[in-house]
CSV table of N, CA and C and ligand atoms in Angstrom, one decimal:
chain,number,residue,atom,x,y,z
A,20,MET,N,0.9,-1.2,0.0
A,20,MET,CA,0.0,0.0,0.0
A,20,MET,C,0.9,1.2,0.0
A,21,PHE,N,0.5,2.2,-0.8
A,21,PHE,CA,1.3,3.5,-0.9
A,21,PHE,C,0.3,4.6,-0.7
A,22,GLU,N,0.8,5.7,-0.1
A,22,GLU,CA,0.0,6.9,0.1
A,22,GLU,C,0.7,8.2,-0.3
A,23,LEU,N,-0.1,9.2,-0.7
A,23,LEU,CA,0.5,10.4,-1.2
A,23,LEU,C,-0.4,11.6,-0.7
A,24,VAL,N,0.2,12.6,-0.2
A,24,VAL,CA,-0.6,13.8,0.2
A,24,VAL,C,0.0,15.0,-0.6
A,25,TYR,N,-0.9,15.8,-1.2
A,25,TYR,CA,-0.5,17.1,-1.8
A,25,TYR,C,-1.5,18.1,-1.5
A,26,ASN,N,-1.1,19.4,-1.7
A,26,ASN,CA,-2.1,20.5,-1.7
A,26,ASN,C,-1.9,21.3,-3.0
A,27,SER,N,-2.9,22.1,-3.3
A,27,SER,CA,-2.9,22.9,-4.5
A,27,SER,C,-3.8,24.1,-4.4
A,28,ILE,N,-3.7,25.0,-5.4
A,28,ILE,CA,-4.6,26.2,-5.4
A,28,ILE,C,-5.6,26.0,-6.5
A,29,ALA,N,-6.9,26.1,-6.2
A,29,ALA,CA,-7.9,25.9,-7.2
A,29,ALA,C,-7.9,27.0,-8.2
A,30,ASN,N,-8.2,26.7,-9.4
A,30,ASN,CA,-8.4,27.8,-10.4
A,30,ASN,C,-9.4,28.8,-9.9
A,31,PRO,N,-9.2,30.1,-10.0
A,31,PRO,CA,-10.1,31.0,-9.4
A,31,PRO,C,-11.5,31.0,-10.1
A,32,ASN,N,-11.5,30.5,-11.3
A,32,ASN,CA,-12.8,30.4,-12.0
A,32,ASN,C,-13.5,29.1,-11.8
A,33,LEU,N,-13.1,28.3,-10.9
A,33,LEU,CA,-13.6,26.9,-10.7
A,33,LEU,C,-15.1,27.1,-10.3
A,34,THR,N,-16.0,26.2,-11.0
A,34,THR,CA,-17.4,26.3,-10.7
A,34,THR,C,-17.8,25.0,-9.9
A,35,ALA,N,-19.1,25.1,-9.4
A,35,ALA,CA,-19.6,23.9,-8.7
A,35,ALA,C,-19.6,22.7,-9.7
A,36,GLU,N,-19.9,23.0,-11.0
A,36,GLU,CA,-19.9,21.9,-12.0
A,36,GLU,C,-18.5,21.3,-12.1
A,37,ASP,N,-17.5,22.1,-12.1
A,37,ASP,CA,-16.1,21.5,-12.1
A,37,ASP,C,-15.9,20.5,-11.0
A,38,ILE,N,-16.3,20.9,-9.8
A,38,ILE,CA,-16.1,20.1,-8.6
A,38,ILE,C,-16.9,18.7,-8.9
A,39,THR,N,-18.1,18.9,-9.3
A,39,THR,CA,-18.9,17.6,-9.6
A,39,THR,C,-18.2,16.8,-10.6
A,40,ASN,N,-17.6,17.4,-11.6
A,40,ASN,CA,-16.9,16.6,-12.7
A,40,ASN,C,-15.7,15.9,-12.1
A,41,ILE,N,-14.9,16.7,-11.2
A,41,ILE,CA,-13.8,16.1,-10.6
A,41,ILE,C,-14.2,14.9,-9.8
A,42,LEU,N,-15.2,15.0,-9.0
A,42,LEU,CA,-15.7,13.9,-8.1
A,42,LEU,C,-16.2,12.7,-8.9
A,43,ASN,N,-16.9,13.0,-10.0
A,43,ASN,CA,-17.4,11.9,-10.8
A,43,ASN,C,-16.2,11.1,-11.4
A,44,THR,N,-15.3,11.8,-12.0
A,44,THR,CA,-14.1,11.2,-12.6
A,44,THR,C,-13.4,10.4,-11.5
A,45,SER,N,-13.2,11.0,-10.4
A,45,SER,CA,-12.4,10.4,-9.3
A,45,SER,C,-13.1,9.1,-8.8
A,46,ARG,N,-14.4,9.2,-8.5
A,46,ARG,CA,-15.0,8.0,-8.0
A,46,ARG,C,-15.1,6.9,-8.9
A,47,ASP,N,-15.2,7.2,-10.2
A,47,ASP,CA,-15.3,6.2,-11.2
A,47,ASP,C,-13.9,5.5,-11.4
A,48,PHE,N,-12.9,6.4,-11.6
A,48,PHE,CA,-11.5,5.8,-11.8
A,48,PHE,C,-11.0,5.1,-10.5
A,49,ASN,N,-11.2,5.8,-9.3
A,49,ASN,CA,-10.7,5.3,-8.1
A,49,ASN,C,-11.3,3.9,-7.7
A,50,SER,N,-12.6,3.8,-7.9
A,50,SER,CA,-13.2,2.6,-7.5
A,50,SER,C,-12.8,1.4,-8.4
A,51,LYS,N,-12.5,1.7,-9.7
A,51,LYS,CA,-12.1,0.7,-10.6
A,51,LYS,C,-10.6,0.3,-10.3
A,52,ASN,N,-9.8,1.2,-9.7
A,52,ASN,CA,-8.4,1.0,-9.6
A,52,ASN,C,-8.0,0.9,-8.1
A,53,SER,N,-8.9,0.6,-7.2
A,53,SER,CA,-8.6,0.4,-5.8
A,53,SER,C,-7.9,1.6,-5.2
A,54,ILE,N,-8.3,2.8,-5.6
A,54,ILE,CA,-7.7,4.0,-5.0
A,54,ILE,C,-8.7,4.5,-4.0
A,55,THR,N,-8.3,4.9,-2.8
A,55,THR,CA,-9.2,5.5,-1.8
A,55,THR,C,-8.5,6.8,-1.3
A,56,GLY,N,-9.3,7.6,-0.6
A,56,GLY,CA,-8.7,8.8,-0.1
A,56,GLY,C,-9.7,9.9,0.3
A,57,CYS,N,-9.2,11.1,0.5
A,57,CYS,CA,-10.1,12.2,0.9
A,57,CYS,C,-9.6,13.5,0.2
A,58,LEU,N,-10.6,14.2,-0.3
A,58,LEU,CA,-10.3,15.5,-0.9
A,58,LEU,C,-11.0,16.6,-0.1
A,59,LEU,N,-10.2,17.6,0.4
A,59,LEU,CA,-10.8,18.8,1.0
A,59,LEU,C,-10.7,20.0,0.2
A,60,TYR,N,-11.7,20.9,0.2
A,60,TYR,CA,-11.7,22.1,-0.6
A,60,TYR,C,-12.1,23.2,0.3
A,61,HIS,N,-11.3,24.2,0.5
A,61,HIS,CA,-11.6,25.3,1.4
A,61,HIS,C,-10.8,26.5,1.0
A,62,ASN,N,-11.4,27.7,1.0
A,62,ASN,CA,-10.7,28.9,0.6
A,62,ASN,C,-9.8,28.8,-0.6
A,63,ASN,N,-10.4,28.2,-1.7
A,63,ASN,CA,-9.7,28.0,-2.9
A,63,ASN,C,-8.5,27.1,-2.8
A,64,GLN,N,-8.4,26.3,-1.8
A,64,GLN,CA,-7.3,25.4,-1.7
A,64,GLN,C,-7.8,23.9,-1.7
A,65,PHE,N,-7.0,23.1,-2.3
A,65,PHE,CA,-7.3,21.6,-2.3
A,65,PHE,C,-6.3,21.0,-1.4
A,66,LEU,N,-6.7,20.0,-0.7
A,66,LEU,CA,-5.8,19.1,0.1
A,66,LEU,C,-6.3,17.7,-0.2
A,67,GLN,N,-5.4,16.8,-0.7
A,67,GLN,CA,-5.9,15.5,-1.0
A,67,GLN,C,-4.9,14.4,-0.5
A,68,ILE,N,-5.5,13.3,0.0
A,68,ILE,CA,-4.7,12.1,0.3
A,68,ILE,C,-5.2,11.0,-0.6
A,69,LEU,N,-4.2,10.3,-1.2
A,69,LEU,CA,-4.5,9.2,-2.1
A,69,LEU,C,-3.9,8.0,-1.6
A,70,GLU,N,-4.5,6.8,-1.6
A,70,GLU,CA,-3.9,5.6,-1.2
A,70,GLU,C,-4.2,4.5,-2.1
A,71,GLY,N,-3.3,3.6,-2.4
A,71,GLY,CA,-3.5,2.5,-3.3
A,71,GLY,C,-2.2,1.9,-3.7
A,72,ASP,N,-2.2,1.2,-4.8
A,72,ASP,CA,-1.0,0.6,-5.4
A,72,ASP,C,0.0,1.8,-5.8
A,73,LYS,N,1.3,1.5,-5.6
A,73,LYS,CA,2.3,2.6,-5.8
A,73,LYS,C,2.2,3.2,-7.2
A,74,LYS,N,2.3,2.3,-8.2
A,74,LYS,CA,2.4,2.8,-9.6
A,74,LYS,C,1.1,3.6,-9.9
A,75,VAL,N,-0.1,3.0,-9.5
A,75,VAL,CA,-1.4,3.6,-9.8
A,75,VAL,C,-1.5,5.0,-9.2
A,76,VAL,N,-1.0,5.1,-7.9
A,76,VAL,CA,-1.1,6.4,-7.2
A,76,VAL,C,-0.2,7.4,-7.9
A,77,GLN,N,1.1,7.0,-8.2
A,77,GLN,CA,2.0,7.9,-8.8
A,77,GLN,C,1.6,8.4,-10.2
A,78,ASP,N,1.0,7.4,-11.0
A,78,ASP,CA,0.6,7.8,-12.3
A,78,ASP,C,-0.6,8.8,-12.2
A,79,LEU,N,-1.5,8.5,-11.3
A,79,LEU,CA,-2.7,9.3,-11.1
A,79,LEU,C,-2.2,10.7,-10.6
A,80,TYR,N,-1.2,10.8,-9.8
A,80,TYR,CA,-0.7,12.1,-9.3
A,80,TYR,C,-0.2,12.9,-10.5
A,81,LEU,N,0.5,12.2,-11.4
A,81,LEU,CA,1.0,12.9,-12.6
A,81,LEU,C,-0.1,13.5,-13.4
A,82,SER,N,-1.2,12.8,-13.6
A,82,SER,CA,-2.4,13.4,-14.4
A,82,SER,C,-3.0,14.5,-13.6
A,83,ILE,N,-3.1,14.3,-12.2
A,83,ILE,CA,-3.7,15.4,-11.4
A,83,ILE,C,-2.9,16.7,-11.5
A,84,LYS,N,-1.5,16.5,-11.5
A,84,LYS,CA,-0.6,17.7,-11.6
A,84,LYS,C,-0.8,18.5,-12.9
A,85,ARG,N,-1.2,17.7,-14.0
A,85,ARG,CA,-1.4,18.4,-15.2
A,85,ARG,C,-2.7,19.1,-15.4
A,86,ASP,N,-3.6,18.8,-14.4
A,86,ASP,CA,-5.0,19.3,-14.5
A,86,ASP,C,-5.1,20.8,-14.4
A,87,LYS,N,-5.8,21.4,-15.4
A,87,LYS,CA,-5.8,22.9,-15.4
A,87,LYS,C,-6.8,23.5,-14.4
A,88,ARG,N,-7.5,22.6,-13.7
A,88,ARG,CA,-8.5,23.2,-12.7
A,88,ARG,C,-7.9,23.6,-11.4
A,89,HIS,N,-6.5,23.3,-11.3
A,89,HIS,CA,-5.8,23.9,-10.2
A,89,HIS,C,-4.4,24.1,-10.6
A,90,SER,N,-3.6,24.7,-9.7
A,90,SER,CA,-2.2,25.0,-10.0
A,90,SER,C,-1.4,24.9,-8.6
A,91,ASN,N,-0.1,25.2,-8.7
A,91,ASN,CA,0.8,25.1,-7.5
A,91,ASN,C,0.6,23.8,-6.8
A,92,VAL,N,0.6,22.7,-7.6
A,92,VAL,CA,0.4,21.4,-7.0
A,92,VAL,C,1.7,21.0,-6.3
A,93,ASN,N,1.6,20.8,-5.0
A,93,ASN,CA,2.7,20.7,-4.1
A,93,ASN,C,2.7,19.4,-3.3
A,94,LEU,N,3.7,18.5,-3.6
A,94,LEU,CA,3.7,17.2,-3.0
A,94,LEU,C,4.2,17.4,-1.5
A,95,LEU,N,3.4,16.9,-0.6
A,95,LEU,CA,3.7,17.1,0.8
A,95,LEU,C,4.4,15.9,1.4
A,96,THR,N,3.9,14.7,1.0
A,96,THR,CA,4.6,13.5,1.5
A,96,THR,C,4.1,12.3,0.7
A,97,GLU,N,5.0,11.3,0.6
A,97,GLU,CA,4.5,10.0,-0.1
A,97,GLU,C,5.4,8.9,0.5
A,98,GLY,N,4.8,7.7,0.5
A,98,GLY,CA,5.5,6.6,1.0
A,98,GLY,C,4.7,5.3,1.2
A,99,GLY,N,5.3,4.3,1.6
A,99,GLY,CA,4.6,3.0,1.8
A,99,GLY,C,3.9,2.9,3.1
A,100,LYS,N,2.9,2.1,3.2
A,100,LYS,CA,2.3,1.8,4.5
A,100,LYS,C,1.6,0.5,4.5
A,101,LYS,N,1.2,0.0,5.7
A,101,LYS,CA,0.6,-1.3,5.7
A,101,LYS,C,-0.9,-1.3,5.4
A,102,GLU,N,-1.6,-0.4,5.9
A,102,GLU,CA,-3.1,-0.5,5.8
A,102,GLU,C,-3.7,0.8,5.2
A,103,ARG,N,-4.8,0.6,4.6
A,103,ARG,CA,-5.6,1.8,4.1
A,103,ARG,C,-6.3,2.5,5.3
A,104,MET,N,-6.4,3.8,5.3
A,104,MET,CA,-7.1,4.6,6.3
A,104,MET,C,-8.5,4.9,5.8
A,105,PHE,N,-8.7,5.0,4.5
A,105,PHE,CA,-9.9,5.5,3.9
A,105,PHE,C,-10.7,4.4,3.2
A,106,SER,N,-10.6,3.1,3.7
A,106,SER,CA,-11.2,2.1,2.9
A,106,SER,C,-12.7,2.3,2.9
A,107,GLY,N,-13.3,2.1,1.8
A,107,GLY,CA,-14.7,2.4,1.6
A,107,GLY,C,-15.0,3.8,1.0
A,108,TRP,N,-13.9,4.6,0.9
A,108,TRP,CA,-14.1,5.9,0.3
A,108,TRP,C,-13.3,6.0,-1.0
A,109,SER,N,-14.1,5.9,-2.1
A,109,SER,CA,-13.4,6.1,-3.4
A,109,SER,C,-12.9,7.5,-3.5
A,110,MET,N,-13.6,8.5,-2.9
A,110,MET,CA,-13.0,9.8,-2.7
A,110,MET,C,-14.0,10.6,-1.8
A,111,ALA,N,-13.7,10.6,-0.5
A,111,ALA,CA,-14.5,11.4,0.4
A,111,ALA,C,-14.3,12.9,0.1
A,112,PHE,N,-15.3,13.7,0.2
A,112,PHE,CA,-15.1,15.1,-0.2
A,112,PHE,C,-15.9,16.0,0.8
A,113,GLN,N,-15.4,17.1,1.1
A,113,GLN,CA,-16.1,18.1,1.8
A,113,GLN,C,-15.7,19.5,1.4
A,114,GLU,N,-16.6,20.4,1.1
A,114,GLU,CA,-16.3,21.7,0.8
A,114,GLU,C,-16.8,22.6,1.9
A,115,PHE,N,-16.0,23.7,2.2
A,115,PHE,CA,-16.4,24.5,3.4
A,115,PHE,C,-16.4,26.0,3.0
A,116,ASN,N,-17.2,26.3,2.0
A,116,ASN,CA,-17.1,27.7,1.6
A,116,ASN,C,-18.3,28.5,2.1
A,117,SER,N,-19.5,27.9,2.1
A,117,SER,CA,-20.6,28.7,2.5
A,117,SER,C,-20.8,28.7,4.0
A,118,ASP,N,-21.7,29.5,4.5
A,118,ASP,CA,-21.8,29.8,5.9
A,118,ASP,C,-23.0,29.1,6.6
A,119,THR,N,-23.5,28.0,6.0
A,119,THR,CA,-24.7,27.4,6.6
A,119,THR,C,-24.3,26.7,7.9
A,120,SER,N,-25.3,26.5,8.8
A,120,SER,CA,-25.0,25.9,10.1
A,120,SER,C,-24.6,24.5,9.9
A,121,ALA,N,-25.1,23.8,8.9
A,121,ALA,CA,-24.7,22.4,8.6
A,121,ALA,C,-23.3,22.3,8.3
A,122,GLU,N,-22.8,23.3,7.5
A,122,GLU,CA,-21.4,23.3,7.1
A,122,GLU,C,-20.5,23.7,8.3
A,123,ASN,N,-21.0,24.6,9.1
A,123,ASN,CA,-20.3,25.0,10.3
A,123,ASN,C,-20.1,23.8,11.3
A,124,SER,N,-21.2,23.1,11.4
A,124,SER,CA,-21.0,22.0,12.4
A,124,SER,C,-20.1,20.9,11.8
A,125,PHE,N,-20.2,20.7,10.5
A,125,PHE,CA,-19.3,19.7,9.8
A,125,PHE,C,-17.8,20.2,10.1
A,126,LEU,N,-17.7,21.5,9.9
A,126,LEU,CA,-16.3,22.1,10.1
A,126,LEU,C,-15.8,21.8,11.5
A,127,SER,N,-16.6,22.1,12.5
A,127,SER,CA,-16.1,21.8,13.9
A,127,SER,C,-15.9,20.3,14.1
A,128,ASN,N,-16.8,19.5,13.5
A,128,ASN,CA,-16.6,18.1,13.6
A,128,ASN,C,-15.3,17.6,13.0
A,129,ILE,N,-14.9,18.2,11.8
A,129,ILE,CA,-13.7,17.7,11.2
A,129,ILE,C,-12.5,18.2,12.0
A,130,ILE,N,-12.6,19.4,12.6
A,130,ILE,CA,-11.5,19.8,13.5
A,130,ILE,C,-11.3,18.9,14.7
A,131,VAL,N,-12.5,18.5,15.3
A,131,VAL,CA,-12.4,17.5,16.3
A,131,VAL,C,-11.8,16.2,15.8
A,132,PHE,N,-12.4,15.8,14.7
A,132,PHE,CA,-11.9,14.5,14.1
A,132,PHE,C,-10.4,14.5,13.8
A,133,SER,N,-9.9,15.7,13.4
A,133,SER,CA,-8.5,15.8,13.0
A,133,SER,C,-7.7,15.6,14.3
A,134,GLU,N,-8.3,15.8,15.5
A,134,GLU,CA,-7.5,15.6,16.7
A,134,GLU,C,-7.7,14.1,17.2
A,135,LEU,N,-8.8,13.5,16.8
A,135,LEU,CA,-9.1,12.2,17.4
A,135,LEU,C,-8.7,11.1,16.4
A,136,ALA,N,-8.6,11.4,15.1
A,136,ALA,CA,-8.4,10.3,14.1
A,136,ALA,C,-7.1,9.5,14.4
A,137,ASP,N,-7.2,8.3,14.0
A,137,ASP,CA,-6.0,7.4,14.1
A,137,ASP,C,-4.9,8.0,13.1
A,138,ARG,N,-3.7,8.0,13.5
A,138,ARG,CA,-2.6,8.5,12.7
A,138,ARG,C,-1.5,7.5,12.6
A,139,PRO,N,-1.8,6.4,11.8
A,139,PRO,CA,-0.9,5.3,11.8
A,139,PRO,C,0.4,5.7,11.0
A,140,THR,N,0.3,6.7,10.1
A,140,THR,CA,1.5,7.0,9.4
A,140,THR,C,1.7,8.5,9.4
A,141,GLN,N,2.9,8.9,9.0
A,141,GLN,CA,3.3,10.3,8.9
A,141,GLN,C,2.4,11.1,7.9
A,142,ALA,N,2.1,10.4,6.8
A,142,ALA,CA,1.3,11.1,5.8
A,142,ALA,C,-0.1,11.4,6.3
A,143,VAL,N,-0.8,10.4,7.0
A,143,VAL,CA,-2.1,10.7,7.5
A,143,VAL,C,-2.0,11.7,8.6
A,144,ASP,N,-1.0,11.7,9.4
A,144,ASP,CA,-0.8,12.7,10.5
A,144,ASP,C,-0.7,14.1,9.8
A,145,LEU,N,0.2,14.2,8.8
A,145,LEU,CA,0.3,15.5,8.1
A,145,LEU,C,-1.0,15.9,7.5
A,146,PHE,N,-1.7,15.0,6.9
A,146,PHE,CA,-3.0,15.3,6.2
A,146,PHE,C,-3.9,16.0,7.2
A,147,TRP,N,-4.0,15.4,8.4
A,147,TRP,CA,-4.9,16.0,9.4
A,147,TRP,C,-4.4,17.3,10.0
A,148,ILE,N,-3.1,17.5,10.2
A,148,ILE,CA,-2.6,18.7,10.7
A,148,ILE,C,-2.9,19.8,9.7
A,149,ILE,N,-2.6,19.6,8.4
A,149,ILE,CA,-2.8,20.6,7.4
A,149,ILE,C,-4.3,20.9,7.2
A,150,ALA,N,-5.1,19.8,7.3
A,150,ALA,CA,-6.6,20.0,7.1
A,150,ALA,C,-7.0,20.9,8.2
A,151,LYS,N,-6.6,20.7,9.4
A,151,LYS,CA,-7.0,21.6,10.5
A,151,LYS,C,-6.6,23.0,10.3
A,152,ASN,N,-5.3,23.2,9.9
A,152,ASN,CA,-4.8,24.6,9.7
A,152,ASN,C,-5.6,25.3,8.6
A,153,MET,N,-5.9,24.5,7.5
A,153,MET,CA,-6.7,25.0,6.4
A,153,MET,C,-8.0,25.5,6.8
A,154,MET,N,-8.7,24.7,7.7
A,154,MET,CA,-10.0,25.0,8.2
A,154,MET,C,-10.1,26.2,9.1
A,155,ILE,N,-9.1,26.4,9.9
A,155,ILE,CA,-9.2,27.5,10.9
A,155,ILE,C,-8.6,28.8,10.4
A,156,ASP,N,-8.1,28.8,9.2
A,156,ASP,CA,-7.5,30.0,8.6
A,156,ASP,C,-8.5,31.1,8.4
B,16,LIG,C1,-8.1,18.6,-7.0
B,16,LIG,C2,-8.2,17.4,-8.0
B,16,LIG,C3,-8.3,16.1,-7.5
B,16,LIG,C4,-8.5,15.1,-8.4
B,16,LIG,N1,-8.5,13.8,-7.8
B,16,LIG,C5,-8.7,12.8,-8.7
B,16,LIG,C6,-8.8,11.4,-8.2
B,16,LIG,O1,-8.7,11.1,-7.0
B,16,LIG,N2,-8.9,10.4,-9.1
B,16,LIG,C7,-9.0,10.7,-10.5
B,16,LIG,O2,-9.2,9.7,-11.2
B,16,LIG,N3,-9.0,11.9,-10.9
B,16,LIG,C8,-8.8,13.0,-10.1
B,16,LIG,N4,-8.7,14.2,-10.6
B,16,LIG,C9,-8.9,14.4,-12.1
B,16,LIG,C10,-7.5,14.2,-12.8
B,16,LIG,O3,-6.8,15.4,-12.6
B,16,LIG,C11,-7.7,13.9,-14.3
B,16,LIG,O4,-8.7,14.7,-14.8
B,16,LIG,C12,-8.1,12.5,-14.5
B,16,LIG,O5,-7.1,11.7,-14.0
B,16,LIG,C13,-8.2,12.2,-16.0
B,16,LIG,O6,-7.0,12.5,-16.6
B,16,LIG,P1,-6.7,12.4,-18.2
B,16,LIG,O7,-7.7,13.3,-18.8
B,16,LIG,O8,-5.3,13.0,-18.3
B,16,LIG,O9,-6.8,11.0,-18.5
B,16,LIG,C14,-8.6,15.3,-9.7
B,16,LIG,C15,-8.5,16.6,-10.2
B,16,LIG,C16,-8.3,17.7,-9.4
B,16,LIG,C17,-8.2,19.1,-9.9
């Protein structure tokens, strides 16, 4: 099992439809290729963790890097690990841009979750630390 974490800056013209398209492509490809992970989108920033077979994850990261819907794609960490953390999630996603109370409560939940979540590897640890910093910015 291999995992990779990166962040990036969303294209300023990104629409809700772009996000839907990204998620549809991701869930389709990822479920067929045993890729799991989580994508966060907040204040025009993306943070994503991908896990799966090393070659599949690295090839996917190369196509993600070329994607014009974001820029400044920055590899934070990558490496091998024993187990999946996001099994069952072909790509978990949450957006935190509007101010509704449902989103606010999700936001505080994810901040709590970022403190309580299992952190079996450095990549997962880093993912949650950056997720929390991104949310409270
Ligand atoms: C922030 C972001 C995250 C993405 N995550 C995934 C993903 O998890 N899985 C996936 O198949 N495509 C993902 N994509 C889409 C890929 O960048 C790309 O569109 C897809 O791999 C098809 O590439 P191709 O047109 O070069 O074949 C993501 C795109 C962006 C902008």
